CSV table of N, CA and C in Angstrom, one decimal:
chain,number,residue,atom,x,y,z
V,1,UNK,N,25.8,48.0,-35.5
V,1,UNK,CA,25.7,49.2,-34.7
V,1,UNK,C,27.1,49.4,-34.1
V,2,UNK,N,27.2,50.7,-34.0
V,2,UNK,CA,28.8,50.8,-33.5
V,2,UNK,C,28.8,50.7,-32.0
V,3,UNK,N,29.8,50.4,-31.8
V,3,UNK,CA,30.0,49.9,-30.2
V,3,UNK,C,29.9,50.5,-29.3
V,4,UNK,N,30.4,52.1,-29.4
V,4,UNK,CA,29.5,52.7,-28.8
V,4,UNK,C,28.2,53.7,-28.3
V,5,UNK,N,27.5,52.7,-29.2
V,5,UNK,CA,25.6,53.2,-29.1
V,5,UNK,C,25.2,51.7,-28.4
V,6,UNK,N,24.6,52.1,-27.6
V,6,UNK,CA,23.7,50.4,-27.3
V,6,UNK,C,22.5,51.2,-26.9
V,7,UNK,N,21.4,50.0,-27.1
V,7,UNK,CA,19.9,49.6,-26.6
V,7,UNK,C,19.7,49.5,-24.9
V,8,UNK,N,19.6,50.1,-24.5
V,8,UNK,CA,18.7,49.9,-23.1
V,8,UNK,C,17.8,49.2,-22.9
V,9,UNK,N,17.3,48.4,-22.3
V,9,UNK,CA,15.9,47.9,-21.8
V,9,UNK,C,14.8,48.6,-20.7
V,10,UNK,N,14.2,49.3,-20.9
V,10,UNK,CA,13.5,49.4,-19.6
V,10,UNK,C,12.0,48.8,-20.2
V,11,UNK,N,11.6,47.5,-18.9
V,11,UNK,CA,10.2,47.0,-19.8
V,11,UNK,C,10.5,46.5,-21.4
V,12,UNK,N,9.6,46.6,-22.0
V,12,UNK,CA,9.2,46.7,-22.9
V,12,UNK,C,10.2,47.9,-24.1
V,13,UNK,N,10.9,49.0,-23.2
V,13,UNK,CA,10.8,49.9,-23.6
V,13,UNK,C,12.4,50.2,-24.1
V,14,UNK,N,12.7,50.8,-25.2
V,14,UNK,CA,14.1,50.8,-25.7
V,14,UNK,C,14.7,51.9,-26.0
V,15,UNK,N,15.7,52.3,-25.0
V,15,UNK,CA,16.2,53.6,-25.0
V,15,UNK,C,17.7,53.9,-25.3
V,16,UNK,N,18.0,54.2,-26.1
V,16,UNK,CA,19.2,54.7,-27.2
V,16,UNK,C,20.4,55.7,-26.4
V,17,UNK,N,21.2,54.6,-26.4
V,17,UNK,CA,22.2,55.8,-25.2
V,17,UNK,C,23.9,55.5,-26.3
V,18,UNK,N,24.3,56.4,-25.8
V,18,UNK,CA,26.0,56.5,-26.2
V,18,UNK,C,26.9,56.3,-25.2
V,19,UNK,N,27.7,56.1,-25.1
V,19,UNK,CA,29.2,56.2,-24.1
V,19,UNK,C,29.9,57.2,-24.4
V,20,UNK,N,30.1,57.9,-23.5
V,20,UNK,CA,30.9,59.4,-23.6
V,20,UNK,C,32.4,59.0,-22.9
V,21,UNK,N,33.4,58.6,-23.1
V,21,UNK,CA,34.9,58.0,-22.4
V,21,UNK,C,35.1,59.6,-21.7
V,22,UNK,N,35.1,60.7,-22.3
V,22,UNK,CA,35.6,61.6,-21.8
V,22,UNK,C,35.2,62.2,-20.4
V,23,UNK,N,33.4,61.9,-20.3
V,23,UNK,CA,33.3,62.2,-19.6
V,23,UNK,C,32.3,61.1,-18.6
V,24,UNK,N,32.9,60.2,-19.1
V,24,UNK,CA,32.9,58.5,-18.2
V,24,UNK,C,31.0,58.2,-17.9
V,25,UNK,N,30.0,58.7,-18.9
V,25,UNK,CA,29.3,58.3,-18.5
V,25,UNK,C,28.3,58.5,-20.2
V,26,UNK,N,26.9,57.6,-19.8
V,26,UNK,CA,26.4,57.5,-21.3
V,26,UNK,C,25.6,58.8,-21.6
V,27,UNK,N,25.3,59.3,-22.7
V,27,UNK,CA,24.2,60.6,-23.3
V,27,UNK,C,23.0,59.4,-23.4
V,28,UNK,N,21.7,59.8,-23.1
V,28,UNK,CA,20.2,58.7,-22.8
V,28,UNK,C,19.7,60.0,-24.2
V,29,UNK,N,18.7,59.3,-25.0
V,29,UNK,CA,17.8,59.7,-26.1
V,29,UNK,C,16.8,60.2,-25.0
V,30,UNK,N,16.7,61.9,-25.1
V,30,UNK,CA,15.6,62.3,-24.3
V,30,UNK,C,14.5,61.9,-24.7
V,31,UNK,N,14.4,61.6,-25.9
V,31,UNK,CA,12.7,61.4,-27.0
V,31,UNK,C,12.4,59.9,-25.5
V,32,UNK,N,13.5,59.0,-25.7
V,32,UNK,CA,13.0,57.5,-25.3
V,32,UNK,C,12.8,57.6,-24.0
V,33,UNK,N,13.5,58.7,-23.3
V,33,UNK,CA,13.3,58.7,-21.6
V,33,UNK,C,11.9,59.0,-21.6
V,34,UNK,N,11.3,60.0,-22.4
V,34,UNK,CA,9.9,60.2,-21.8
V,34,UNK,C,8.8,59.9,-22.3
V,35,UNK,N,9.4,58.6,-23.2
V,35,UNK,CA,8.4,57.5,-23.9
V,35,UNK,C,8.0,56.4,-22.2
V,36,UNK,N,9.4,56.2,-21.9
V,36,UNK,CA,9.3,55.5,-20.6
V,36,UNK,C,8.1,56.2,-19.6
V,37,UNK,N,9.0,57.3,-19.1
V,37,UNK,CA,8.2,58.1,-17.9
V,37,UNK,C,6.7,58.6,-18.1
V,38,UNK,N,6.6,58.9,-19.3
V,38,UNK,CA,5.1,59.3,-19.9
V,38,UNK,C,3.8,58.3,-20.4
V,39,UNK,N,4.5,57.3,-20.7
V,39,UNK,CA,3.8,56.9,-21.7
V,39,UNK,C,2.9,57.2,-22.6
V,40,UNK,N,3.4,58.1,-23.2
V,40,UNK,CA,2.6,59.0,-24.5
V,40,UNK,C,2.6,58.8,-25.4
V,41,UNK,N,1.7,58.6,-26.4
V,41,UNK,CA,1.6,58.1,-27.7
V,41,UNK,C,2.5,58.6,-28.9
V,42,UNK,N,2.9,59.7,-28.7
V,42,UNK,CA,3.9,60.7,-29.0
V,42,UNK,C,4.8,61.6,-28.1
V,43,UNK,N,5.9,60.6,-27.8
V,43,UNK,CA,6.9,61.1,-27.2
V,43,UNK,C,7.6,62.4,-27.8
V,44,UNK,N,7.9,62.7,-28.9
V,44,UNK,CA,8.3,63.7,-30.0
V,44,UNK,C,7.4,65.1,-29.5
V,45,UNK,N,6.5,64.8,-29.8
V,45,UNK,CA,5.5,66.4,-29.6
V,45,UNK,C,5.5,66.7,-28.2
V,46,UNK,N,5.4,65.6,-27.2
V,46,UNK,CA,5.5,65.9,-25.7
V,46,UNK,C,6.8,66.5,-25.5
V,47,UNK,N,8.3,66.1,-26.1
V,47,UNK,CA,9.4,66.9,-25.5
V,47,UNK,C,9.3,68.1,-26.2
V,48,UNK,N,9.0,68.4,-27.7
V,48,UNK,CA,8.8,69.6,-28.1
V,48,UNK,C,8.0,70.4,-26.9
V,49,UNK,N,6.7,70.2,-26.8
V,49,UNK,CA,6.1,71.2,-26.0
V,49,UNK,C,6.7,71.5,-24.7
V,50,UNK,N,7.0,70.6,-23.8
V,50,UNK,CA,7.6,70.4,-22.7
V,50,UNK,C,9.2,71.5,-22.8
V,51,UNK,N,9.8,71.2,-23.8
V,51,UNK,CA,11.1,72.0,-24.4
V,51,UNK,C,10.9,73.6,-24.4
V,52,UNK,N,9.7,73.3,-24.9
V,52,UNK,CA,9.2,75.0,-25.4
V,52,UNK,C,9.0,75.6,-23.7
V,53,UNK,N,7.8,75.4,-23.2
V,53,UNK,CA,7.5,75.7,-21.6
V,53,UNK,C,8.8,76.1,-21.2
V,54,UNK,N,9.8,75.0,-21.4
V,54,UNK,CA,11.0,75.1,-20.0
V,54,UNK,C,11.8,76.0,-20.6
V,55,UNK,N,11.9,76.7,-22.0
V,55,UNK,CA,12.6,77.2,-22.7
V,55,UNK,C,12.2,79.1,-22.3
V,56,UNK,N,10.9,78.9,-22.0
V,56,UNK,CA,9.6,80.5,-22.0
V,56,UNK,C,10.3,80.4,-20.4
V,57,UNK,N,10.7,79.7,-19.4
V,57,UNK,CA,10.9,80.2,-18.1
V,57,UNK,C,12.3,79.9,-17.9
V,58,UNK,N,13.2,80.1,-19.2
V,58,UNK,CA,14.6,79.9,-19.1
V,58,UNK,C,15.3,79.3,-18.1
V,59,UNK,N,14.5,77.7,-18.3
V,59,UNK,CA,14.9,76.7,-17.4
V,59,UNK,C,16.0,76.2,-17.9
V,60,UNK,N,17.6,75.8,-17.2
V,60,UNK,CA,18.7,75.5,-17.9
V,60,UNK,C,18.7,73.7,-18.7
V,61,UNK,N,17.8,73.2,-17.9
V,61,UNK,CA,17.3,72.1,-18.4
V,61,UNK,C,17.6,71.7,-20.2
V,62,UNK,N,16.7,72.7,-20.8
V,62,UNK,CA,16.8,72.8,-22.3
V,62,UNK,C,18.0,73.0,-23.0
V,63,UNK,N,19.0,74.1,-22.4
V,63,UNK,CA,19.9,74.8,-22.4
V,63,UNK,C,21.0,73.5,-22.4
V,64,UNK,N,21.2,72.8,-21.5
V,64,UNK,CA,22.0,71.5,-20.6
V,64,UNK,C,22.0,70.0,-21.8
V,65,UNK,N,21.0,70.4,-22.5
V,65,UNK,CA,20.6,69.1,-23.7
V,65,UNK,C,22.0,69.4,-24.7
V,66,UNK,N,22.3,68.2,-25.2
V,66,UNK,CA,22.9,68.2,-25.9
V,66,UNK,C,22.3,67.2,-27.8
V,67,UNK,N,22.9,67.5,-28.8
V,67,UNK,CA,22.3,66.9,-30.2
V,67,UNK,C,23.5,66.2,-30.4
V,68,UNK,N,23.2,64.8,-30.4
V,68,UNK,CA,23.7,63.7,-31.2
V,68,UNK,C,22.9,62.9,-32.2
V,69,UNK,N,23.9,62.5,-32.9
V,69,UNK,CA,23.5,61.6,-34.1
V,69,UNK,C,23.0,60.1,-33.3
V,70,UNK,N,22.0,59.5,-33.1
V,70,UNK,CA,21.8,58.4,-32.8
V,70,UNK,C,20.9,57.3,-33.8
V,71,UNK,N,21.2,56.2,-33.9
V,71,UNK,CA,20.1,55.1,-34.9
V,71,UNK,C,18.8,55.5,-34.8
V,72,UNK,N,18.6,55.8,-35.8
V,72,UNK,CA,16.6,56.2,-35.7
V,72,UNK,C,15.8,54.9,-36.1
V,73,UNK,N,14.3,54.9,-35.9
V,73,UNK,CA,14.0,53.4,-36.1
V,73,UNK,C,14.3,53.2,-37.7
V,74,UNK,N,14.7,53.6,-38.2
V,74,UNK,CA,14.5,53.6,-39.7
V,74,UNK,C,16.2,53.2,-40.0
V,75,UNK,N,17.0,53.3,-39.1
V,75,UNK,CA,17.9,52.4,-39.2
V,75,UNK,C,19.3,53.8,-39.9
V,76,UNK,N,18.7,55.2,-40.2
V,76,UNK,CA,19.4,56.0,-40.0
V,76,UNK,C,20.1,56.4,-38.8
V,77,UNK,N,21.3,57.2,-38.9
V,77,UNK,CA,21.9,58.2,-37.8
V,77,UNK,C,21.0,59.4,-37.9
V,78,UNK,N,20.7,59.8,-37.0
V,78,UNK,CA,19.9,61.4,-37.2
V,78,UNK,C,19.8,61.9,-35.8
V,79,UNK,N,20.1,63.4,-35.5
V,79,UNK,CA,20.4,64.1,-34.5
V,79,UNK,C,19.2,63.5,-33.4
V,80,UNK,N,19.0,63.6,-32.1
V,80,UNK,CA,18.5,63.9,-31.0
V,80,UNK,C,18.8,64.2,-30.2
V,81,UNK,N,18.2,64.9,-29.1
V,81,UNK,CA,18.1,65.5,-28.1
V,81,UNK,C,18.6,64.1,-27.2
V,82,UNK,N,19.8,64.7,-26.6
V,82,UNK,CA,20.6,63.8,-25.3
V,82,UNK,C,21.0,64.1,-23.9
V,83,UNK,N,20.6,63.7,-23.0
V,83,UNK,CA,21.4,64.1,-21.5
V,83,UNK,C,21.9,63.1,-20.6
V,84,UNK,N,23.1,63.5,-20.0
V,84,UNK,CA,23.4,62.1,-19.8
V,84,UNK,C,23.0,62.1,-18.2
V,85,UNK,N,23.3,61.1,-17.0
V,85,UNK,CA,22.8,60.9,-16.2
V,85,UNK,C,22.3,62.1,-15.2
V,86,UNK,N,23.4,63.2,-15.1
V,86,UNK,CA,23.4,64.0,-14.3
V,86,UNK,C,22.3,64.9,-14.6
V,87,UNK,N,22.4,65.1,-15.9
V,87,UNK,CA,20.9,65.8,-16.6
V,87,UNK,C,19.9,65.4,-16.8
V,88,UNK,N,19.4,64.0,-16.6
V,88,UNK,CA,18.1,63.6,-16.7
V,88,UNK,C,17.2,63.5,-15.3
């Protein structure tokens, strides 16, 4: 894994962050933050919908996300939804 993506721990729970040097802090995998806070069987369909809502009342929230390439469980790079401290 490149050095700068690392694994989080929270619990049990394993959340996919980057280091941003430019702007001195990490992008967090929104999918894995609300696997944490939710605990939903499907964290994927929960930010979809949740995305959508905040998107219908042009909340900047959605807007504020950023897409990066992060390790998927399957051992690919493949875009997700990211924000980093300030935005989550």
């Amino acid at each position: 894994m490149d050095e700068k993506y690392a694994i989080k721990l929270f619990d049990e729970y394993k959340i996919r962050t980057k280091w941003d040097p430019e702007i001195e802090d990490y992008y967090y995998s929104v999918i894995d933050v609300i696997a944490v806070l939710t605990e939903s069987k499907n964290p994927s369909a929960y930010w979809r919908k949740l995305k959508q809502r905040l998107s219908e009342e042009s909340n900047e929230s959605v807007t504020n996300c950023h897409r990066l390439k992060m390790p998927a469980k399957d051992g690919k790079m493949r875009e997700t939804d990211v924000a980093n401290t300030k935005e989550l």
